[in-house]
Amino acid sequence: MYRGAIRTDPDGWTLVNLETYFWCADSSGASCVDLGEPERVVTLLGRQVRIRPHVVGYTWRFGDGTAQTVSAERVMHVYSSGLTAVVTVTLTWSAEYAVGGGAFQQIGGTTTTTSQPLLLPVREARPVLVGGDGGRLSLAGSRTPR
């Protein structure tokens, strides 16, 4: 089954205390729902059975000891310290089936697949005050040479 792929904004890195957005999509931007599993047709006991899997949940592990389970593809997280976060998303799948030309019915239970880990550098920014003419200002307001 499809395992998902992780996209971030900012792309490929983030900062401490910055809202970082995560979503499940490939490098072209196609979402996990769009890329997910297509309808399948199998034969059981001589009858055609159509199966339609679909994603019903996303569990994000952000690599800093926190996790969040949501039903939407996108989620936001704020890191409190610098690290290289190992981020994964686990997709929870459900499915429905139809026998012959009959109506679709829900299959009981779910299954999961987990993405490849994304290594996300989380950096800490250092503030620097810059005067209007490009000269640096100290915290006391006096100019320092460039």
PDB file of C-alpha atoms in Angstrom:
ATOM      1  CA  MET A   1       0.000   0.000   0.000  1.00  0.00           C
ATOM      2  CA  TYR A   2       1.001   3.612  -0.478  1.00  0.00           C
ATOM      3  CA  ARG A   3       3.101   4.869   2.459  1.00  0.00           C
ATOM      4  CA  GLY A   4       2.861   8.633   2.022  1.00  0.00           C
ATOM      5  CA  ALA A   5       5.492  11.319   1.615  1.00  0.00           C
ATOM      6  CA  ILE A   6       6.120  14.421   3.711  1.00  0.00           C
ATOM      7  CA  ARG A   7       6.241  18.044   2.529  1.00  0.00           C
ATOM      8  CA  THR A   8       7.046  21.048   4.735  1.00  0.00           C
ATOM      9  CA  ASP A   9       6.820  24.820   4.702  1.00  0.00           C
ATOM     10  CA  PRO A  10       9.457  26.130   5.115  1.00  0.00           C
ATOM     11  CA  ASP A  11      10.769  23.541   2.663  1.00  0.00           C
ATOM     12  CA  GLY A  12      13.531  21.269   3.968  1.00  0.00           C
ATOM     13  CA  TRP A  13      14.359  23.131   7.225  1.00  0.00           C
ATOM     14  CA  THR A  14      12.694  25.269   9.899  1.00  0.00           C
ATOM     15  CA  LEU A  15      13.400  27.540  12.859  1.00  0.00           C
ATOM     16  CA  VAL A  16      12.775  27.207  16.586  1.00  0.00           C
ATOM     17  CA  ASN A  17       9.474  28.919  17.570  1.00  0.00           C
ATOM     18  CA  LEU A  18       8.356  29.197  13.923  1.00  0.00           C
ATOM     19  CA  GLU A  19       5.071  27.663  12.772  1.00  0.00           C
ATOM     20  CA  THR A  20       6.061  24.783  10.489  1.00  0.00           C
ATOM     21  CA  TYR A  21       3.421  23.285   8.219  1.00  0.00           C
ATOM     22  CA  PHE A  22       3.416  19.612   7.247  1.00  0.00           C
ATOM     23  CA  TRP A  23       1.312  17.804   4.679  1.00  0.00           C
ATOM     24  CA  CYS A  24       1.241  14.486   2.917  1.00  0.00           C
ATOM     25  CA  ALA A  25       2.172  14.868  -0.777  1.00  0.00           C
ATOM     26  CA  ASP A  26       4.820  13.930  -3.303  1.00  0.00           C
ATOM     27  CA  SER A  27       7.426  16.300  -4.783  1.00  0.00           C
ATOM     28  CA  SER A  28       5.030  17.364  -7.568  1.00  0.00           C
ATOM     29  CA  GLY A  29       2.442  18.432  -4.968  1.00  0.00           C
ATOM     30  CA  ALA A  30      -0.033  15.592  -5.533  1.00  0.00           C
ATOM     31  CA  SER A  31      -1.656  14.808  -2.179  1.00  0.00           C
ATOM     32  CA  CYS A  32      -1.599  11.424  -0.484  1.00  0.00           C
ATOM     33  CA  VAL A  33      -5.345  11.166  -1.040  1.00  0.00           C
ATOM     34  CA  ASP A  34      -4.833  11.707  -4.796  1.00  0.00           C
ATOM     35  CA  LEU A  35      -1.880   9.320  -4.884  1.00  0.00           C
ATOM     36  CA  GLY A  36      -3.413   6.738  -2.557  1.00  0.00           C
ATOM     37  CA  GLU A  37      -4.633   3.349  -3.540  1.00  0.00           C
ATOM     38  CA  PRO A  38      -6.854   2.987  -6.616  1.00  0.00           C
ATOM     39  CA  GLU A  39      -9.962   0.853  -6.660  1.00  0.00           C
ATOM     40  CA  ARG A  40      -9.052  -2.806  -7.062  1.00  0.00           C
ATOM     41  CA  VAL A  41     -11.036  -5.675  -8.507  1.00  0.00           C
ATOM     42  CA  VAL A  42     -10.419  -9.201  -7.234  1.00  0.00           C
ATOM     43  CA  THR A  43     -12.232 -12.479  -7.771  1.00  0.00           C
ATOM     44  CA  LEU A  44     -13.372 -14.359  -4.670  1.00  0.00           C
ATOM     45  CA  LEU A  45     -15.238 -17.641  -4.985  1.00  0.00           C
ATOM     46  CA  GLY A  46     -15.928 -16.863  -8.634  1.00  0.00           C
ATOM     47  CA  ARG A  47     -17.427 -13.411  -7.942  1.00  0.00           C
ATOM     48  CA  GLN A  48     -15.925 -10.027  -8.733  1.00  0.00           C
ATOM     49  CA  VAL A  49     -15.309  -7.878  -5.663  1.00  0.00           C
ATOM     50  CA  ARG A  50     -14.397  -4.192  -5.941  1.00  0.00           C
ATOM     51  CA  ILE A  51     -12.360  -2.689  -3.099  1.00  0.00           C
ATOM     52  CA  ARG A  52     -11.878   1.065  -2.569  1.00  0.00           C
ATOM     53  CA  PRO A  53      -9.269   1.942   0.081  1.00  0.00           C
ATOM     54  CA  HIS A  54      -9.121   5.497   1.451  1.00  0.00           C
ATOM     55  CA  VAL A  55      -7.138   7.434   4.077  1.00  0.00           C
ATOM     56  CA  VAL A  56      -9.118   8.214   7.247  1.00  0.00           C
ATOM     57  CA  GLY A  57      -6.365   9.580   9.490  1.00  0.00           C
ATOM     58  CA  TYR A  58      -2.813  10.891   9.722  1.00  0.00           C
ATOM     59  CA  THR A  59      -0.532  10.446  12.727  1.00  0.00           C
ATOM     60  CA  TRP A  60       2.393  12.858  12.589  1.00  0.00           C
ATOM     61  CA  ARG A  61       5.500  12.172  14.666  1.00  0.00           C
ATOM     62  CA  PHE A  62       7.541  15.364  14.706  1.00  0.00           C
ATOM     63  CA  GLY A  63      10.859  13.968  15.960  1.00  0.00           C
ATOM     64  CA  ASP A  64      10.889  15.998  19.180  1.00  0.00           C
ATOM     65  CA  GLY A  65       8.905  13.510  21.264  1.00  0.00           C
ATOM     66  CA  THR A  66       5.493  14.841  20.193  1.00  0.00           C
ATOM     67  CA  ALA A  67       2.848  13.388  17.900  1.00  0.00           C
ATOM     68  CA  GLN A  68      -0.535  14.512  16.598  1.00  0.00           C
ATOM     69  CA  THR A  69      -3.342  12.482  15.010  1.00  0.00           C
ATOM     70  CA  VAL A  70      -5.653  14.371  12.648  1.00  0.00           C
ATOM     71  CA  SER A  71      -8.206  13.602   9.939  1.00  0.00           C
ATOM     72  CA  ALA A  72      -6.988  16.350   7.566  1.00  0.00           C
ATOM     73  CA  GLU A  73      -3.824  16.140   5.451  1.00  0.00           C
ATOM     74  CA  ARG A  74      -2.225  19.325   6.822  1.00  0.00           C
ATOM     75  CA  VAL A  75      -0.924  20.048  10.298  1.00  0.00           C
ATOM     76  CA  MET A  76       1.147  22.761  12.000  1.00  0.00           C
ATOM     77  CA  HIS A  77       3.870  22.256  14.620  1.00  0.00           C
ATOM     78  CA  VAL A  78       6.251  24.561  16.520  1.00  0.00           C
ATOM     79  CA  TYR A  79       9.641  23.262  17.678  1.00  0.00           C
ATOM     80  CA  SER A  80      10.928  24.585  21.015  1.00  0.00           C
ATOM     81  CA  SER A  81      14.614  23.753  20.532  1.00  0.00           C
ATOM     82  CA  GLY A  82      17.150  23.124  17.790  1.00  0.00           C
ATOM     83  CA  LEU A  83      17.654  19.558  16.582  1.00  0.00           C
ATOM     84  CA  THR A  84      17.526  17.379  13.510  1.00  0.00           C
ATOM     85  CA  ALA A  85      13.955  16.117  13.699  1.00  0.00           C
ATOM     86  CA  VAL A  86      13.106  12.701  12.266  1.00  0.00           C
ATOM     87  CA  VAL A  87       9.530  13.247  11.035  1.00  0.00           C
ATOM     88  CA  THR A  88       7.131  10.519   9.894  1.00  0.00           C
ATOM     89  CA  VAL A  89       3.474  10.320   8.980  1.00  0.00           C
ATOM     90  CA  THR A  90       1.437   7.160   9.496  1.00  0.00           C
ATOM     91  CA  LEU A  91      -1.607   6.879   7.250  1.00  0.00           C
ATOM     92  CA  THR A  92      -4.643   5.065   8.651  1.00  0.00           C
ATOM     93  CA  TRP A  93      -6.636   3.332   5.915  1.00  0.00           C
ATOM     94  CA  SER A  94     -10.174   2.073   5.751  1.00  0.00           C
ATOM     95  CA  ALA A  95     -11.932   0.534   2.771  1.00  0.00           C
ATOM     96  CA  GLU A  96     -15.279  -0.348   1.315  1.00  0.00           C
ATOM     97  CA  TYR A  97     -16.234  -3.205  -0.967  1.00  0.00           C
ATOM     98  CA  ALA A  98     -18.929  -4.181  -3.436  1.00  0.00           C
ATOM     99  CA  VAL A  99     -19.734  -7.673  -4.698  1.00  0.00           C
ATOM    100  CA  GLY A 100     -20.653  -7.869  -8.364  1.00  0.00           C
ATOM    101  CA  GLY A 101     -22.663  -4.780  -9.271  1.00  0.00           C
ATOM    102  CA  GLY A 102     -23.933  -4.301  -5.690  1.00  0.00           C
ATOM    103  CA  ALA A 103     -23.651  -1.244  -3.484  1.00  0.00           C
ATOM    104  CA  PHE A 104     -20.451  -0.486  -1.604  1.00  0.00           C
ATOM    105  CA  GLN A 105     -20.297  -1.461   2.067  1.00  0.00           C
ATOM    106  CA  GLN A 106     -17.761  -0.428   4.710  1.00  0.00           C
ATOM    107  CA  ILE A 107     -15.117  -3.002   5.689  1.00  0.00           C
ATOM    108  CA  GLY A 108     -14.697  -3.175   9.465  1.00  0.00           C
ATOM    109  CA  GLY A 109     -11.313  -2.225  10.867  1.00  0.00           C
ATOM    110  CA  THR A 110      -8.346  -0.238   9.577  1.00  0.00           C
ATOM    111  CA  THR A 111      -4.716  -0.743   8.636  1.00  0.00           C
ATOM    112  CA  THR A 112      -1.736   1.623   8.616  1.00  0.00           C
ATOM    113  CA  THR A 113       1.298   2.482   6.513  1.00  0.00           C
ATOM    114  CA  THR A 114       4.186   4.740   7.555  1.00  0.00           C
ATOM    115  CA  SER A 115       6.225   7.093   5.361  1.00  0.00           C
ATOM    116  CA  GLN A 116       9.971   7.111   4.982  1.00  0.00           C
ATOM    117  CA  PRO A 117      11.466   9.392   7.673  1.00  0.00           C
ATOM    118  CA  LEU A 118      12.173  13.009   6.768  1.00  0.00           C
ATOM    119  CA  LEU A 119      15.256  14.537   8.404  1.00  0.00           C
ATOM    120  CA  LEU A 120      14.302  18.131   9.173  1.00  0.00           C
ATOM    121  CA  PRO A 121      16.985  20.517  10.501  1.00  0.00           C
ATOM    122  CA  VAL A 122      15.483  22.811  13.151  1.00  0.00           C
ATOM    123  CA  ARG A 123      17.742  25.840  13.548  1.00  0.00           C
ATOM    124  CA  GLU A 124      17.829  28.609  16.098  1.00  0.00           C
ATOM    125  CA  ALA A 125      17.920  32.141  14.655  1.00  0.00           C
ATOM    126  CA  ARG A 126      20.101  34.853  16.200  1.00  0.00           C
ATOM    127  CA  PRO A 127      18.798  38.419  16.063  1.00  0.00           C
ATOM    128  CA  VAL A 128      21.000  41.120  14.522  1.00  0.00           C
ATOM    129  CA  LEU A 129      19.907  44.757  14.475  1.00  0.00           C
ATOM    130  CA  VAL A 130      20.800  46.584  11.266  1.00  0.00           C
ATOM    131  CA  GLY A 131      20.563  50.365  10.809  1.00  0.00           C
ATOM    132  CA  GLY A 132      18.855  51.943   7.816  1.00  0.00           C
ATOM    133  CA  ASP A 133      22.207  52.663   6.121  1.00  0.00           C
ATOM    134  CA  GLY A 134      23.346  49.053   6.492  1.00  0.00           C
ATOM    135  CA  GLY A 135      25.545  49.706   9.562  1.00  0.00           C
ATOM    136  CA  ARG A 136      25.011  47.418  12.507  1.00  0.00           C
ATOM    137  CA  LEU A 137      23.595  48.804  15.727  1.00  0.00           C
ATOM    138  CA  SER A 138      24.436  47.468  19.150  1.00  0.00           C
ATOM    139  CA  LEU A 139      21.625  46.942  21.618  1.00  0.00           C
ATOM    140  CA  ALA A 140      22.576  50.297  23.223  1.00  0.00           C
ATOM    141  CA  GLY A 141      21.998  51.999  19.856  1.00  0.00           C
ATOM    142  CA  SER A 142      25.589  53.004  19.058  1.00  0.00           C
ATOM    143  CA  ARG A 143      26.932  52.229  15.620  1.00  0.00           C
ATOM    144  CA  THR A 144      29.520  49.517  15.221  1.00  0.00           C
ATOM    145  CA  PRO A 145      31.828  49.302  12.220  1.00  0.00           C
ATOM    146  CA  ARG A 146      30.805  47.015   9.368  1.00  0.00           C
TER     147      ARG A 146
END
